[in-house]
Each structure stands twice: as C-alpha cells, then as structure tokens.
Amino acid sequence: FLPNDVKPPVKEAQQYWSLRIWFTQGHEQTFRVQDFELHAYFYSTMNSTVNETTYVSSDHAELEIGAEEKNAFKCSDSALGFVDATVNLKNLKVIAFANLNSTDFPKEQQFEQCSLDVRTSDIVPIIVGACLAGLVIAVLIAYLIGRARAKRQGYASV
C-alpha cells in the first residue's frame, strides 16, 4: 500500500509499504491482535535520511481489535501504536482465521464495533434528569405547603 497523498517517483514505483498483523486465538475472544509491524519505504521526494525502515509494535500499544465467536470487527477510526510512529486506520474491518473467496465480507457477516463507535442512547440521561427535576420540584412544593400551614396554626418563630 501507499500512504495517503503519496505518489512515488517512477524509478521507485515498485517499492510499497507493508503492514503485517499477527492474530491469535484467545479464550474469551475468537481472535485478537497479537503483534504488528510496518515496513516503510521512504521515496526520494520525501526528503528522509533513511531509505526504508521497519516499525515494530509498541509495548504500550492499547488494542481493541478482536471479536467473539464468528463475528468480525469494525471501527470507524482506530490506531496502531508503533515505537516512534502511529498509523491511523479509517473504516477498519477485520476478520481472522476465515476462508473467504473474495476480498469482500459476506453480506450476512455480523460485526462487533469498537467502543468509539458504540453510541449510548440520549433517552436514558434525559429521563433521569427529568425525574430528578421533578423530585426537586415536589420537595420544594412540599416545603412551601408545610411552611404555609405552620404560619396558619399560629406558631411564633423564636
């Protein structure tokens, strides 16, 4: 693959970047990412001091990529953390250990979404807020009624 907005010179057109991802089978998940590396080739137009390099995964990289049972994984925006580099992946779709006859996912394939894509409903916080507001108003009304009754009974304040 080539990075976004990069067109290699004609002499270097056969030198591509490669991203390798190794998957493993987990106990609670059918698959998860075990390791990854990026081999980058820097073209003469990039003004780099080295021609090519291999980035390895960072020990501190937090990966959410994985799915249970026969599901695939998708995320609108995900990142792979390398030592001294980061690769942002847009509209990522991954399935491991599957024998597919094409580069397209089956139409009936179920996907698990990353936590950034899972939207929580706005209805629950609105209902909770309305209930709390109603409770505050009910307590205020009860206080005002109690105060008005106390004045009518003729108690004197000290």
PDB file of N, CA and C in Angstrom, residues 6 12 17 23 25 29 49 51 56 59 79 84 89 102 105 112 116-117 131 145:
ATOM      1  N   VAL A   6       0.553  10.179  -1.352  1.00  0.00           N
ATOM      2  CA  VAL A   6       1.944   9.931  -1.720  1.00  0.00           C
ATOM      3  C   VAL A   6       1.966   9.251  -3.078  1.00  0.00           C
ATOM      4  N   GLU A  12      10.960   4.414  -8.360  1.00  0.00           N
ATOM      5  CA  GLU A  12      10.689   3.730  -7.096  1.00  0.00           C
ATOM      6  C   GLU A  12       9.255   3.220  -6.998  1.00  0.00           C
ATOM      7  N   TRP A  17       4.798   0.074   0.799  1.00  0.00           N
ATOM      8  CA  TRP A  17       4.791  -0.109   2.246  1.00  0.00           C
ATOM      9  C   TRP A  17       4.013  -1.394   2.544  1.00  0.00           C
ATOM     10  N   PHE A  23      -2.490 -12.390  14.269  1.00  0.00           N
ATOM     11  CA  PHE A  23      -3.638 -12.635  15.141  1.00  0.00           C
ATOM     12  C   PHE A  23      -3.393 -13.892  15.969  1.00  0.00           C
ATOM     13  N   GLN A  25      -5.634 -16.707  18.738  1.00  0.00           N
ATOM     14  CA  GLN A  25      -6.933 -17.090  19.280  1.00  0.00           C
ATOM     15  C   GLN A  25      -6.878 -16.962  20.793  1.00  0.00           C
ATOM     16  N   GLN A  29     -12.171 -14.511  23.342  1.00  0.00           N
ATOM     17  CA  GLN A  29     -12.421 -13.977  22.009  1.00  0.00           C
ATOM     18  C   GLN A  29     -11.938 -14.977  20.975  1.00  0.00           C
ATOM     19  N   THR A  49      16.207  10.835   5.758  1.00  0.00           N
ATOM     20  CA  THR A  49      17.618  10.472   5.897  1.00  0.00           C
ATOM     21  C   THR A  49      17.856   8.978   5.686  1.00  0.00           C
ATOM     22  N   ASN A  51      16.375   5.276   3.654  1.00  0.00           N
ATOM     23  CA  ASN A  51      15.560   4.822   2.524  1.00  0.00           C
ATOM     24  C   ASN A  51      14.361   4.002   2.966  1.00  0.00           C
ATOM     25  N   VAL A  56       8.179  -1.433  14.699  1.00  0.00           N
ATOM     26  CA  VAL A  56       7.625  -2.555  15.458  1.00  0.00           C
ATOM     27  C   VAL A  56       6.586  -2.032  16.438  1.00  0.00           C
ATOM     28  N   ASP A  59       5.231  -1.647  23.134  1.00  0.00           N
ATOM     29  CA  ASP A  59       4.798  -2.473  24.268  1.00  0.00           C
ATOM     30  C   ASP A  59       3.596  -1.862  24.968  1.00  0.00           C
ATOM     31  N   ALA A  79      -6.264   3.122  15.759  1.00  0.00           N
ATOM     32  CA  ALA A  79      -4.848   3.447  15.610  1.00  0.00           C
ATOM     33  C   ALA A  79      -3.990   2.268  16.042  1.00  0.00           C
ATOM     34  N   ASP A  84       7.878   5.042  18.016  1.00  0.00           N
ATOM     35  CA  ASP A  84       8.181   6.254  17.240  1.00  0.00           C
ATOM     36  C   ASP A  84       7.238   6.494  16.065  1.00  0.00           C
ATOM     37  N   LEU A  89      -6.078   4.091  11.192  1.00  0.00           N
ATOM     38  CA  LEU A  89      -6.852   3.279  10.259  1.00  0.00           C
ATOM     39  C   LEU A  89      -8.287   3.784  10.249  1.00  0.00           C
ATOM     40  N   SER A 102     -13.352 -14.051  -1.610  1.00  0.00           N
ATOM     41  CA  SER A 102     -13.170 -12.741  -2.237  1.00  0.00           C
ATOM     42  C   SER A 102     -12.669 -11.762  -1.186  1.00  0.00           C
ATOM     43  N   PHE A 105     -16.532  -8.844   2.419  1.00  0.00           N
ATOM     44  CA  PHE A 105     -17.100  -9.597   3.532  1.00  0.00           C
ATOM     45  C   PHE A 105     -18.448 -10.170   3.108  1.00  0.00           C
ATOM     46  N   GLU A 112     -18.643  -6.723  15.333  1.00  0.00           N
ATOM     47  CA  GLU A 112     -18.571  -6.091  16.645  1.00  0.00           C
ATOM     48  C   GLU A 112     -17.917  -4.737  16.437  1.00  0.00           C
ATOM     49  N   LEU A 116     -15.516   3.342  20.487  1.00  0.00           N
ATOM     50  CA  LEU A 116     -15.767   4.700  19.997  1.00  0.00           C
ATOM     51  C   LEU A 116     -17.007   4.765  19.115  1.00  0.00           C
ATOM     52  N   ASP A 117     -17.352   3.668  18.474  1.00  0.00           N
ATOM     53  CA  ASP A 117     -18.495   3.659  17.563  1.00  0.00           C
ATOM     54  C   ASP A 117     -19.806   3.301  18.252  1.00  0.00           C
ATOM     55  N   CYS A 131     -36.628  13.112  35.907  1.00  0.00           N
ATOM     56  CA  CYS A 131     -37.078  12.565  37.197  1.00  0.00           C
ATOM     57  C   CYS A 131     -36.462  13.330  38.362  1.00  0.00           C
ATOM     58  N   ILE A 145     -45.782  24.228  51.132  1.00  0.00           N
ATOM     59  CA  ILE A 145     -47.074  23.888  51.750  1.00  0.00           C
ATOM     60  C   ILE A 145     -46.906  23.750  53.264  1.00  0.00           C
TER      61      ILE A 145
END
